């Protein structure tokens, strides 16, 4: 894991957790998505730390067999395949969350978490 | 090398295809419900066939697309998975029967059945996958479908509970993803059998220990264990009746399953510390769940808090960790699923008679006065939950106590204290169950009950009666379940067979 990845992941984690703990539910939703991005970056960094070239890149004009093989250590393709799945899932949950916040806002006339206490007995 | 076995796919594929077919039957609500019952019955048959195959030939594997593990995704089934799959199949079948004859407005939505079938498919998928990332995918599918189903409940507060659950549980799945990334960072593989092999051989790095803790937090959140339980009572109370039966009896068991896998298969190195944490949290859960259930005034909510306490007993047994204790945890999980789902269905039945469709004791006391059979069923189920002898709850409590005595006699003197606390906490069950039963079925009806709906408009009691029948039968003839649980517990303490079946070594 190189330094840029580490720093960016750390900042995003901090931002995400901070937003997640706020009172306004829209900000909470944003924090949720930032946190998901931070985790995706972390996952990417964990797999690709020793990669030098892209995973499956072949040069355009290949004349000899040796040119077909990219130079250097290829990065980990499995992580990138997994991340595509994780990103799609995060889109799905985020869209559902925003849709539900819409309904909550219409029913409660507020998105403040302090007002969402109908269930407290 | 084990051959590909197509039977492994059936628990997921049956529900998934039925869900797809239910989408095409969008306008035909009754046909959708019949399809649900049919798909549930088919899955029960397939699961029994699968259980027989696993018992005879050992773990079964299906490699998706023919790719070899550790890189390809493998669906792998051993005794533990089959045990949980059988439990899910029975409860889902009963929930489908309940839905079939349910008069709830939420059930009449055309989107209900496709979602419920997809939820069942995700539940089965989580139990049978042998790849930890696929486990994450199925968990997220489970969260999303459950959230939509509860948000569409006819309880107006359903959407609030569902929002809370979505936020908290999505954070739980994020934790799962962090743990998976850490595992991938330390071992470079995602296949559970491969992780188990590498973790036993090399012992892992510091990142491995951190990932064990993070994964355990995720599973504790899924299982609604004490410090992570805050979403659970709201969510289980506001869900429509068949959904709350499913959520409170089998969906929380995904967490128990994950913890079992974590301790016996993935991280044998750090299992010692994790088990101590599980014992402490389980005991707090037993006490806290019991006391809170006593001072709650809503039938469904009482039962939701009771789940918190019952999960505590399972964690206690997992924490002891001997084969006998693991078998006790399995028996407890199976019996609790049957009892709790039937009790929640009966609570939903009572709620369906009141005008406001609530199960709160203020509204529903005396509702059960004219329903002698439902009263008897609830009483028997409550006694089973409390662990009174001829019923299956007694068998599971006895197994826990026996395993605890066994651990204590083998030198671990703390176990006497833990066992005593657990038994004392278990007595609370009797108190809140009889309190609830008296309030709903014994109190005289007052002026509110004059407004009750007639009996024909309430839900049918066929499904809970079937489940209570299964409870009584399992109490009288407990030997097959106990034998199966014991042989499975022996299997999961020696994971070599599972590893070789998946990796083909």
Coordinates of C-alpha atoms in Angstrom, one line a residue:
Chain A
X1 CA 0.0 0.0 0.0
X2 CA 1.7 3.3 -1.0
X3 CA 1.5 6.5 0.9
X4 CA -1.1 8.3 -1.2
X5 CA -3.5 5.4 -0.9
X6 CA -3.0 5.3 2.9
X7 CA -3.5 9.0 3.4
X8 CA -6.5 9.3 1.1
X9 CA -8.2 6.2 2.6
X10 CA -7.6 7.6 6.1
X11 CA -9.1 11.0 5.3
X12 CA -12.1 9.5 3.6
X13 CA -12.7 7.2 6.6
X14 CA -12.6 10.2 8.9
X15 CA -14.9 12.2 6.8
X16 CA -17.3 9.3 6.4
X17 CA -17.5 8.5 10.1
X18 CA -18.0 12.2 11.0
X19 CA -20.8 12.7 8.5
X20 CA -22.4 9.4 9.6
X21 CA -22.7 10.7 13.2
X22 CA -24.5 14.0 12.3
X23 CA -28.2 14.7 13.0
X24 CA -29.3 15.5 9.5
X25 CA -30.2 12.3 7.6
X26 CA -29.1 13.6 4.2
X27 CA -25.6 14.2 5.7
X28 CA -25.7 10.7 7.2
X29 CA -26.5 9.3 3.8
X30 CA -23.5 11.2 2.3
X31 CA -21.3 9.9 5.1
X32 CA -22.5 6.4 4.3
X33 CA -21.4 6.7 0.7
X34 CA -18.1 8.3 1.6
X35 CA -17.4 5.5 3.9
X36 CA -18.2 3.0 1.2
X37 CA -15.8 4.7 -1.2
X38 CA -13.1 4.7 1.5
X39 CA -13.5 0.9 2.0
X40 CA -13.4 0.4 -1.8
X41 CA -10.1 2.3 -2.0
X42 CA -8.8 0.3 0.9
X43 CA -9.7 -2.9 -0.9
X44 CA -8.0 -1.7 -4.1
X45 CA -4.9 -0.7 -2.2
X46 CA -4.7 -4.1 -0.4
X47 CA -4.6 -5.9 -3.7
X48 CA -2.6 -3.6 -6.0
X49 CA 0.2 -2.6 -3.8
X50 CA 2.9 -4.5 -5.8
X51 CA 1.4 -3.8 -9.3
X52 CA 3.4 -1.9 -11.8
X53 CA 1.5 -2.4 -15.0
X54 CA -2.2 -2.8 -15.7
X55 CA -3.5 -6.4 -15.4
X56 CA -4.5 -7.4 -18.9
X57 CA -2.9 -4.9 -21.3
X58 CA -1.4 -6.0 -24.6
X59 CA 0.4 -3.5 -26.8
X60 CA -1.4 -2.5 -30.0
X61 CA 1.2 -3.6 -32.6
X62 CA 2.6 -7.0 -31.7
X63 CA 5.3 -8.3 -33.9
X64 CA 7.1 -10.8 -31.7
X65 CA 5.7 -12.9 -28.9
X66 CA 8.0 -11.2 -26.3
X67 CA 6.2 -7.8 -27.0
X68 CA 2.8 -9.3 -26.2
X69 CA 3.8 -9.8 -22.6
X70 CA 3.7 -6.5 -20.6
X71 CA 6.9 -5.5 -18.8
X72 CA 6.9 -5.4 -15.0
X73 CA 4.8 -7.0 -12.4
X74 CA 1.1 -6.8 -13.3
X75 CA -1.4 -5.5 -10.7
X76 CA -3.9 -7.8 -9.1
X77 CA -7.0 -8.2 -11.4
X78 CA -9.1 -10.1 -8.9
X79 CA -9.4 -7.0 -6.6
X80 CA -10.6 -4.9 -9.5
X81 CA -13.3 -7.5 -10.5
X82 CA -14.4 -7.6 -6.8
X83 CA -14.6 -3.8 -6.6
X84 CA -16.9 -3.6 -9.6
X85 CA -19.3 -5.8 -7.7
X86 CA -18.9 -3.8 -4.5
X87 CA -19.4 -0.5 -6.3
X88 CA -22.7 -1.8 -7.9
X89 CA -23.9 -2.9 -4.5
X90 CA -23.0 0.4 -2.9
X91 CA -25.0 2.2 -5.7
X92 CA -28.0 -0.1 -4.9
X93 CA -28.0 0.5 -1.2
X94 CA -27.4 4.3 -1.6
X95 CA -30.3 4.6 -4.1
X96 CA -32.6 2.7 -1.7
X97 CA -31.5 4.8 1.2
X98 CA -32.2 8.1 -0.6
X99 CA -35.5 6.8 -1.8
X100 CA -36.5 5.9 1.8
X101 CA -35.3 9.2 3.1
X102 CA -37.6 10.8 0.6
X103 CA -40.6 9.0 2.1
X104 CA -39.4 9.7 5.7
X105 CA -39.1 13.4 4.9
X106 CA -42.7 13.4 3.5
X107 CA -44.1 11.6 6.6
X108 CA -42.2 13.3 9.3
X109 CA -41.8 16.8 7.7
X110 CA -38.3 16.6 9.0
X111 CA -35.0 14.8 8.4
X112 CA -33.6 15.5 11.9
X113 CA -32.9 12.2 13.7
X114 CA -34.1 13.7 16.9
X115 CA -37.6 13.9 15.4
X116 CA -37.6 10.2 14.4
X117 CA -38.7 8.8 17.8
X118 CA -42.2 7.4 17.1
X119 CA -40.9 3.9 18.1
X120 CA -39.5 4.9 21.5
X121 CA -41.8 3.7 24.2
Chain B
X1 CA -11.8 -34.5 -6.2
X2 CA -15.4 -34.1 -5.5
X3 CA -17.6 -33.8 -8.6
X4 CA -19.8 -30.8 -9.3
X5 CA -23.2 -31.6 -7.7
X6 CA -26.1 -29.7 -9.1
X7 CA -28.2 -30.3 -6.0
X8 CA -26.1 -27.7 -4.2
X9 CA -27.6 -25.0 -6.4
X10 CA -31.2 -25.9 -5.7
X11 CA -31.9 -24.0 -2.4
X12 CA -30.9 -20.7 -4.1
X13 CA -32.1 -21.4 -7.6
X14 CA -35.6 -22.6 -6.6
X15 CA -36.4 -19.4 -4.7
X16 CA -34.7 -17.2 -7.3
X17 CA -36.6 -18.7 -10.2
X18 CA -39.9 -18.6 -8.3
X19 CA -39.2 -14.9 -7.5
X20 CA -38.7 -14.2 -11.2
X21 CA -41.9 -16.1 -12.1
X22 CA -43.7 -14.1 -9.4
X23 CA -42.6 -10.9 -11.1
X24 CA -44.2 -12.2 -14.3
X25 CA -47.4 -13.0 -12.4
X26 CA -47.5 -9.3 -11.2
X27 CA -51.3 -8.9 -11.6
X28 CA -52.2 -12.3 -10.1
X29 CA -51.8 -11.9 -6.4
X30 CA -53.2 -15.2 -5.4
X31 CA -51.2 -17.1 -7.9
X32 CA -48.1 -15.4 -6.6
X33 CA -48.8 -16.6 -3.1
X34 CA -49.5 -20.2 -4.2
X35 CA -46.2 -20.0 -6.1
X36 CA -44.5 -19.1 -2.8
X37 CA -46.0 -22.1 -1.0
X38 CA -45.0 -24.3 -3.9
X39 CA -41.4 -23.0 -4.0
X40 CA -41.1 -23.4 -0.2
X41 CA -42.3 -27.0 -0.3
X42 CA -39.9 -27.8 -3.2
X43 CA -37.0 -26.3 -1.3
X44 CA -37.8 -28.4 1.8
X45 CA -37.6 -31.5 -0.4
X46 CA -34.4 -30.5 -2.1
X47 CA -32.8 -29.6 1.2
X48 CA -33.7 -33.0 2.7
X49 CA -32.2 -34.6 -0.4
X50 CA -29.1 -32.5 0.1
X51 CA -28.9 -33.4 3.8
X52 CA -29.0 -37.1 3.0
X53 CA -26.3 -36.7 0.3
X54 CA -24.0 -34.8 2.7
X55 CA -24.6 -37.3 5.5
X56 CA -23.6 -40.2 3.2
X57 CA -20.9 -38.7 1.0
X58 CA -19.4 -35.8 2.9
X59 CA -19.2 -32.2 1.8
X60 CA -20.5 -31.3 -1.7
X61 CA -19.2 -28.6 -4.0
X62 CA -20.4 -26.8 -7.0
X63 CA -17.8 -24.7 -8.9
X64 CA -19.5 -21.9 -10.8
X65 CA -18.5 -21.8 -14.4
X66 CA -16.2 -24.7 -13.9
X67 CA -13.4 -22.5 -12.5
X68 CA -11.2 -24.2 -9.9
X69 CA -10.9 -22.8 -6.4
X70 CA -9.2 -20.8 -5.0
X71 CA -9.7 -18.4 -7.9
X72 CA -13.1 -19.6 -9.0
X73 CA -16.2 -19.1 -6.9
X74 CA -17.3 -22.4 -5.3
X75 CA -20.6 -23.1 -3.5
X76 CA -19.7 -25.6 -0.9
X77 CA -21.9 -27.4 1.6
X78 CA -20.8 -29.3 4.7
X79 CA -22.9 -30.5 7.6
X80 CA -23.1 -27.1 9.2
X81 CA -24.5 -25.4 6.1
X82 CA -27.0 -28.2 5.6
X83 CA -28.1 -27.9 9.2
X84 CA -28.8 -24.2 8.8
X85 CA -30.3 -24.7 5.4
X86 CA -32.8 -27.2 6.7
X87 CA -33.8 -24.8 9.5
X88 CA -34.3 -22.0 7.0
X89 CA -36.3 -24.2 4.6
X90 CA -38.8 -25.3 7.3
X91 CA -39.3 -21.7 8.6
X92 CA -39.6 -20.2 5.1
X93 CA -42.1 -22.9 4.1
X94 CA -44.2 -22.1 7.2
X95 CA -44.0 -18.3 6.5
X96 CA -45.1 -18.9 3.0
X97 CA -48.1 -20.9 4.2
X98 CA -48.9 -18.0 6.6
X99 CA -48.6 -15.5 3.8
X100 CA -50.9 -17.5 1.6
X101 CA -53.8 -17.1 4.0
X102 CA -52.9 -13.7 5.4
X103 CA -55.3 -10.8 5.1
X104 CA -52.7 -8.1 5.7
X105 CA -52.7 -5.1 3.3
X106 CA -48.9 -5.4 2.9
X107 CA -49.2 -8.9 1.6
X108 CA -51.7 -7.8 -1.0
X109 CA -49.0 -5.6 -2.7
X110 CA -47.9 -7.2 -5.9
X111 CA -44.2 -6.6 -5.0
X112 CA -44.4 -8.5 -1.8
X113 CA -44.0 -12.1 -3.1
X114 CA -41.1 -11.5 -5.5
X115 CA -39.1 -9.7 -2.8
X116 CA -39.9 -12.4 -0.2
X117 CA -38.7 -15.1 -2.5
X118 CA -35.5 -13.2 -3.3
X119 CA -35.0 -12.8 0.4
X120 CA -35.3 -16.5 1.0
X121 CA -32.9 -17.1 -1.9
X122 CA -30.3 -14.7 -0.4
X123 CA -30.7 -16.4 3.0
X124 CA -30.0 -19.8 1.5
X125 CA -27.1 -18.4 -0.6
X126 CA -25.4 -17.0 2.5
X127 CA -25.4 -20.4 4.1
X128 CA -24.1 -22.3 1.1
X129 CA -21.4 -20.2 -0.3
X130 CA -17.8 -21.2 0.3
X131 CA -16.4 -17.8 -0.8
X132 CA -16.3 -15.0 1.6
X133 CA -16.9 -12.2 -0.9
X134 CA -20.0 -14.0 -2.2
X135 CA -21.1 -14.2 1.4
X136 CA -20.9 -10.4 1.5
X137 CA -23.0 -10.1 -1.7
X138 CA -25.7 -12.4 -0.4
X139 CA -25.7 -10.5 2.9
X140 CA -26.3 -7.2 1.2
X141 CA -29.1 -8.7 -0.9
X142 CA -30.7 -9.9 2.3
X143 CA -30.4 -6.5 3.9
X144 CA -31.9 -4.7 0.9
X145 CA -34.9 -7.1 0.5
X146 CA -35.7 -7.1 4.2
X147 CA -35.6 -3.3 4.3
X148 CA -38.0 -3.0 1.5
X149 CA -40.4 -5.6 2.9
X150 CA -40.5 -3.9 6.3
X151 CA -40.7 -0.4 4.8
X152 CA -43.8 -1.6 2.9
X153 CA -45.5 -2.9 6.1
X154 CA -48.9 -1.5 7.0
X155 CA -47.5 -0.3 10.3
X156 CA -46.9 3.4 9.7
X157 CA -43.7 3.3 11.7
X158 CA -42.3 0.6 9.5
X159 CA -40.4 3.1 7.3
X160 CA -38.7 4.6 10.3
X161 CA -37.5 1.2 11.6
X162 CA -36.4 0.2 8.1
X163 CA -34.3 3.4 7.8
X164 CA -32.6 2.7 11.0
X165 CA -32.0 -0.9 10.0
X166 CA -30.7 0.1 6.6
X167 CA -28.1 2.5 8.0
X168 CA -26.9 0.3 10.9
X169 CA -26.9 -2.9 8.9
X170 CA -25.3 -1.4 5.9
X171 CA -22.5 -0.2 8.2
X172 CA -22.3 -3.9 9.4
X173 CA -21.9 -5.1 5.8
X174 CA -19.2 -2.4 5.3
X175 CA -17.4 -3.8 8.3
X176 CA -17.7 -7.2 6.6
X177 CA -16.1 -5.7 3.5
X178 CA -13.2 -4.2 5.5
X179 CA -12.6 -7.6 7.1
X180 CA -12.7 -9.3 3.8
X181 CA -10.2 -6.7 2.4
X182 CA -7.9 -7.4 5.4
X183 CA -8.1 -11.1 4.9
X184 CA -7.3 -10.6 1.2
X185 CA -4.4 -8.5 2.2
X186 CA -2.9 -11.1 4.6
X187 CA -3.6 -14.3 2.6
X188 CA -4.3 -13.2 -1.0
X189 CA -7.4 -15.5 -1.3
X190 CA -11.1 -15.3 -0.6
X191 CA -12.0 -18.9 -0.6
X192 CA -12.9 -20.0 3.0
X193 CA -11.3 -23.3 2.7
X194 CA -8.1 -21.8 1.3
X195 CA -8.1 -19.1 4.1
X196 CA -8.5 -21.9 6.7
X197 CA -5.6 -23.9 5.2
X198 CA -3.3 -20.8 5.1
X199 CA -4.4 -19.6 8.5
X200 CA -3.7 -22.9 10.1
X201 CA -0.3 -23.3 8.3
X202 CA 1.2 -19.8 8.7
X203 CA -0.8 -18.3 11.6
X204 CA -1.3 -15.1 9.7
X205 CA -0.1 -11.6 10.4
X206 CA -1.2 -8.7 12.6
X207 CA -3.7 -7.8 9.9
X208 CA -5.2 -11.3 10.3
X209 CA -6.0 -10.7 14.0
X210 CA -7.5 -7.3 13.2
X211 CA -9.7 -8.9 10.5
X212 CA -10.9 -11.5 12.9
X213 CA -12.1 -8.7 15.2
X214 CA -13.7 -6.7 12.5
X215 CA -15.5 -9.8 11.0
X216 CA -16.7 -10.7 14.5
X217 CA -18.2 -7.2 15.0
X218 CA -20.0 -7.6 11.6
X219 CA -21.5 -11.0 12.6
X220 CA -22.4 -9.8 16.1
X221 CA -24.3 -6.9 14.4
X222 CA -26.1 -9.3 12.1
X223 CA -27.0 -11.5 15.0
X224 CA -28.3 -8.6 17.1
X225 CA -26.0 -9.3 20.1
X226 CA -26.0 -7.0 23.0
X227 CA -24.0 -3.9 22.2
X228 CA -25.1 -4.0 18.5
X229 CA -28.8 -4.8 19.0
X230 CA -30.4 -1.3 19.0
X231 CA -32.0 -1.7 15.6
X232 CA -33.5 -5.1 16.3
X233 CA -36.6 -4.6 18.5
X234 CA -38.0 -1.8 16.3
X235 CA -37.3 -3.7 13.1
X236 CA -38.8 -7.0 14.2
X237 CA -41.8 -5.3 15.8
X238 CA -42.9 -3.3 12.8
X239 CA -42.4 -6.0 10.2
X240 CA -45.4 -7.7 8.7
X241 CA -46.2 -11.0 10.7
X242 CA -44.6 -13.6 8.4
X243 CA -41.6 -11.3 7.9
X244 CA -41.1 -10.7 11.6
X245 CA -41.3 -14.5 12.1
X246 CA -38.5 -15.0 9.5
X247 CA -36.3 -12.1 10.7
X248 CA -36.4 -12.9 14.3
X249 CA -35.9 -16.7 13.9
X250 CA -33.6 -17.3 11.0
X251 CA -32.1 -14.1 9.7
X252 CA -30.4 -13.4 13.0
X253 CA -29.0 -17.0 12.7
X254 CA -26.8 -15.8 9.8
X255 CA -24.7 -14.1 12.5
X256 CA -24.5 -17.3 14.6
X257 CA -23.5 -19.2 11.5
X258 CA -20.8 -16.7 10.7
X259 CA -19.4 -16.8 14.2
X260 CA -19.3 -20.6 14.1
X261 CA -17.4 -20.5 10.8
X262 CA -15.1 -17.8 12.2
X263 CA -14.1 -19.7 15.2
X264 CA -13.9 -23.2 13.9
X265 CA -12.7 -22.6 10.3
X266 CA -11.2 -19.3 9.5
X267 CA -9.2 -18.2 12.6
X268 CA -8.3 -21.1 14.8
X269 CA -5.3 -19.1 16.0
X270 CA -7.2 -16.2 17.6
X271 CA -10.3 -18.3 18.5
X272 CA -9.3 -18.4 22.2
X273 CA -9.7 -14.6 22.7
X274 CA -12.8 -14.4 20.5
X275 CA -14.6 -17.1 22.5
X276 CA -14.1 -15.3 25.8
X277 CA -15.7 -12.1 24.3
X278 CA -18.6 -14.2 23.1
X279 CA -19.2 -15.7 26.5
X280 CA -19.3 -12.3 28.2
X281 CA -21.5 -10.7 25.5
X282 CA -23.8 -13.7 25.5
X283 CA -24.3 -13.5 29.3
X284 CA -25.0 -9.8 29.1
X285 CA -27.5 -10.5 26.3
X286 CA -29.3 -13.1 28.4
X287 CA -29.8 -10.8 31.3
X288 CA -30.5 -7.6 29.4
X289 CA -32.8 -9.3 26.9
X290 CA -34.8 -11.0 29.7
X291 CA -35.2 -7.9 31.9
X292 CA -36.1 -5.7 29.0
X293 CA -38.7 -8.2 27.7
X294 CA -40.3 -8.1 31.1
X295 CA -41.0 -4.4 31.1
X296 CA -42.1 -4.1 27.5
X297 CA -45.8 -3.8 26.6
X298 CA -46.1 -5.2 23.1
X299 CA -46.3 -8.9 22.3
X300 CA -44.0 -8.7 19.2
X301 CA -41.6 -6.5 21.0
X302 CA -41.4 -8.9 24.0
X303 CA -40.6 -11.7 21.6
X304 CA -38.0 -9.6 19.8
X305 CA -36.2 -8.9 23.0
X306 CA -36.5 -12.5 23.9
X307 CA -34.5 -13.3 20.7
X308 CA -31.7 -11.2 22.1
X309 CA -31.6 -13.4 25.2
X310 CA -31.9 -16.7 23.3
X311 CA -29.0 -15.7 21.0
X312 CA -27.0 -15.2 24.2
X313 CA -27.4 -18.9 25.1
X314 CA -26.1 -19.8 21.7
X315 CA -23.1 -17.5 22.0
X316 CA -22.4 -18.9 25.5
X317 CA -22.2 -22.4 24.0
X318 CA -20.1 -21.3 21.1
X319 CA -17.8 -19.6 23.6
X320 CA -17.3 -22.9 25.5
X321 CA -16.2 -24.3 22.2
X322 CA -16.0 -28.0 23.0
X323 CA -17.7 -30.4 20.5
X324 CA -20.5 -31.0 23.0
X325 CA -21.1 -27.3 23.5
X326 CA -21.1 -26.6 19.7
X327 CA -23.7 -29.4 19.3
X328 CA -25.7 -27.7 22.0
X329 CA -25.5 -24.4 20.2
X330 CA -26.7 -26.1 17.0
X331 CA -29.6 -27.8 18.8
X332 CA -30.5 -24.5 20.4
X333 CA -30.5 -22.6 17.1
X334 CA -32.8 -25.2 15.4
X335 CA -35.3 -25.3 18.2
X336 CA -35.3 -21.6 18.7
X337 CA -36.1 -21.0 15.0
X338 CA -39.2 -23.2 15.2
X339 CA -40.5 -21.9 18.5
X340 CA -39.8 -18.2 17.9
X341 CA -41.3 -18.2 14.4
X342 CA -44.5 -19.9 15.6
X343 CA -44.9 -17.5 18.5
X344 CA -44.4 -14.5 16.3
X345 CA -46.9 -15.8 13.8
X346 CA -49.4 -16.2 16.7
X347 CA -48.7 -12.6 17.8
X348 CA -49.4 -11.5 14.2
X349 CA -52.6 -13.5 14.3
X350 CA -53.7 -11.7 17.5
X351 CA -52.7 -8.3 16.0
X352 CA -54.7 -9.0 12.8
X353 CA -57.9 -9.1 14.9
X354 CA -57.5 -5.7 16.5
X355 CA -58.8 -2.6 14.6
X356 CA -55.5 -0.8 14.6
X357 CA -53.5 -3.9 13.8
X358 CA -51.2 -3.6 16.7
X359 CA -49.9 -6.2 19.1
X360 CA -49.4 -3.7 22.0
X361 CA -50.8 -5.1 25.2
X362 CA -52.9 -2.0 25.8
X363 CA -54.9 -2.7 22.6
X364 CA -54.8 -6.5 22.4
X365 CA -55.5 -7.6 26.0
X366 CA -58.4 -10.0 26.0
X367 CA -58.3 -10.4 22.3
X368 CA -57.6 -14.1 22.6
X369 CA -60.5 -14.7 24.9
X370 CA -62.7 -16.3 22.2
X371 CA -59.9 -18.2 20.5
X372 CA -59.2 -21.3 22.7
X373 CA -57.1 -23.1 20.1
X374 CA -54.8 -20.1 19.5
X375 CA -54.5 -19.7 23.3
X376 CA -53.4 -23.3 23.7
X377 CA -50.9 -23.0 20.8
X378 CA -49.4 -19.8 22.3
X379 CA -49.2 -21.5 25.8
X380 CA -47.5 -24.6 24.4
X381 CA -45.1 -22.4 22.4
X382 CA -44.3 -20.2 25.4
X383 CA -43.6 -23.3 27.5
X384 CA -41.3 -24.5 24.8
X385 CA -39.5 -21.2 24.8
X386 CA -39.0 -21.3 28.6
X387 CA -37.8 -24.9 28.4
X388 CA -40.5 -27.0 30.1
X389 CA -39.8 -30.8 29.9
X390 CA -41.8 -32.6 27.2
X391 CA -41.1 -29.8 24.6
X392 CA -38.1 -29.2 22.4
X393 CA -37.0 -26.1 24.3
X394 CA -36.2 -28.4 27.2
X395 CA -33.9 -30.5 25.0
X396 CA -31.9 -27.4 23.9
X397 CA -31.6 -26.0 27.5
X398 CA -30.6 -29.4 28.8
X399 CA -27.9 -29.7 26.1
X400 CA -26.5 -26.3 27.0
X401 CA -26.5 -27.1 30.7
X402 CA -24.9 -30.5 30.1
X403 CA -22.1 -29.0 27.9
X404 CA -21.5 -26.3 30.6
X405 CA -21.2 -28.9 33.3
X406 CA -18.8 -30.8 31.1
X407 CA -16.6 -27.8 30.5
X408 CA -16.7 -26.9 34.2
X409 CA -15.7 -30.4 35.3
X410 CA -12.8 -30.5 32.9
X411 CA -11.1 -27.8 35.0
X412 CA -12.5 -24.4 33.8
X413 CA -14.0 -23.3 37.2
X414 CA -15.3 -20.0 35.8
X415 CA -17.8 -22.0 33.8
X416 CA -19.8 -22.8 37.0
X417 CA -20.4 -19.1 37.5
X418 CA -21.3 -18.5 33.8
X419 CA -23.7 -21.5 33.8
X420 CA -25.4 -20.3 37.0
X421 CA -25.9 -16.9 35.6
X422 CA -27.3 -18.3 32.3
X423 CA -29.8 -20.5 34.1
X424 CA -30.9 -17.7 36.3
X425 CA -31.4 -15.5 33.2
X426 CA -33.3 -18.3 31.6
X427 CA -35.9 -18.2 34.3
X428 CA -36.9 -14.8 33.2
X429 CA -38.3 -16.4 30.0
X430 CA -41.0 -18.1 32.0
X431 CA -42.0 -14.8 33.6
X432 CA -42.4 -12.7 30.4
X433 CA -44.0 -15.5 28.5
X434 CA -46.7 -16.2 31.1
X435 CA -47.2 -12.5 31.6
X436 CA -47.9 -12.0 27.9
X437 CA -50.1 -15.0 27.7
X438 CA -52.2 -13.9 30.6
X439 CA -52.6 -10.4 29.2
X440 CA -53.7 -11.5 25.8
X441 CA -55.6 -14.7 26.4
X442 CA -56.8 -14.7 30.0
X443 CA -57.9 -11.1 30.8
X444 CA -61.6 -10.4 30.3
X445 CA -62.4 -8.5 27.1
X446 CA -63.3 -4.9 27.6
X447 CA -65.1 -2.3 25.5
X448 CA -62.3 -2.2 23.0
X449 CA -62.8 -5.9 22.1
X450 CA -66.3 -5.1 21.0
X451 CA -64.7 -3.5 18.0
X452 CA -62.7 -6.6 17.1
X453 CA -62.9 -8.0 13.6
X454 CA -64.8 -11.3 13.2
X455 CA -62.7 -14.4 13.4
X456 CA -62.9 -15.1 9.6
X457 CA -61.1 -11.8 8.8
X458 CA -58.1 -12.6 11.0
X459 CA -55.2 -14.7 9.8
X460 CA -55.3 -18.4 9.7
X461 CA -53.6 -20.4 12.4
X462 CA -52.5 -23.3 10.1
X463 CA -48.8 -22.4 9.9
X464 CA -48.1 -21.8 13.6
X465 CA -50.0 -25.0 14.4
X466 CA -47.7 -26.9 12.1
X467 CA -44.7 -25.4 13.7
X468 CA -45.9 -26.0 17.2
X469 CA -46.6 -29.6 16.1
X470 CA -43.0 -29.9 15.0
X471 CA -41.9 -28.5 18.3
X472 CA -43.8 -31.1 20.3
X473 CA -42.6 -33.9 18.0
X474 CA -39.0 -32.7 18.3
X475 CA -39.4 -32.6 22.1
X476 CA -40.7 -36.2 22.2
X477 CA -38.3 -37.7 19.6
X478 CA -35.2 -35.6 20.1
X479 CA -32.7 -38.3 19.3
X480 CA -32.3 -37.7 15.5
X481 CA -31.7 -33.9 15.9
X482 CA -29.3 -34.5 18.8
X483 CA -27.3 -37.1 16.9
X484 CA -27.1 -35.0 13.8
X485 CA -25.9 -32.0 15.8
X486 CA -23.3 -34.0 17.5
X487 CA -21.9 -35.5 14.4
X488 CA -21.8 -32.0 12.8
X489 CA -20.1 -30.6 15.8
X490 CA -17.4 -33.3 15.5
X491 CA -17.0 -32.5 11.8
X492 CA -16.6 -28.7 12.2
X493 CA -13.9 -29.1 14.9
X494 CA -11.9 -31.0 12.3
X495 CA -12.1 -28.9 9.1
X496 CA -9.6 -30.9 7.1
X497 CA -12.4 -32.8 5.3
X498 CA -14.2 -29.6 4.2
X499 CA -10.9 -28.1 3.0
X500 CA -9.9 -31.1 1.0
X501 CA -13.4 -31.3 -0.6
X502 CA -13.4 -27.7 -1.7
X503 CA -9.8 -27.4 -2.8
X504 CA -9.8 -30.8 -4.4
X505 CA -6.6 -31.8 -2.5

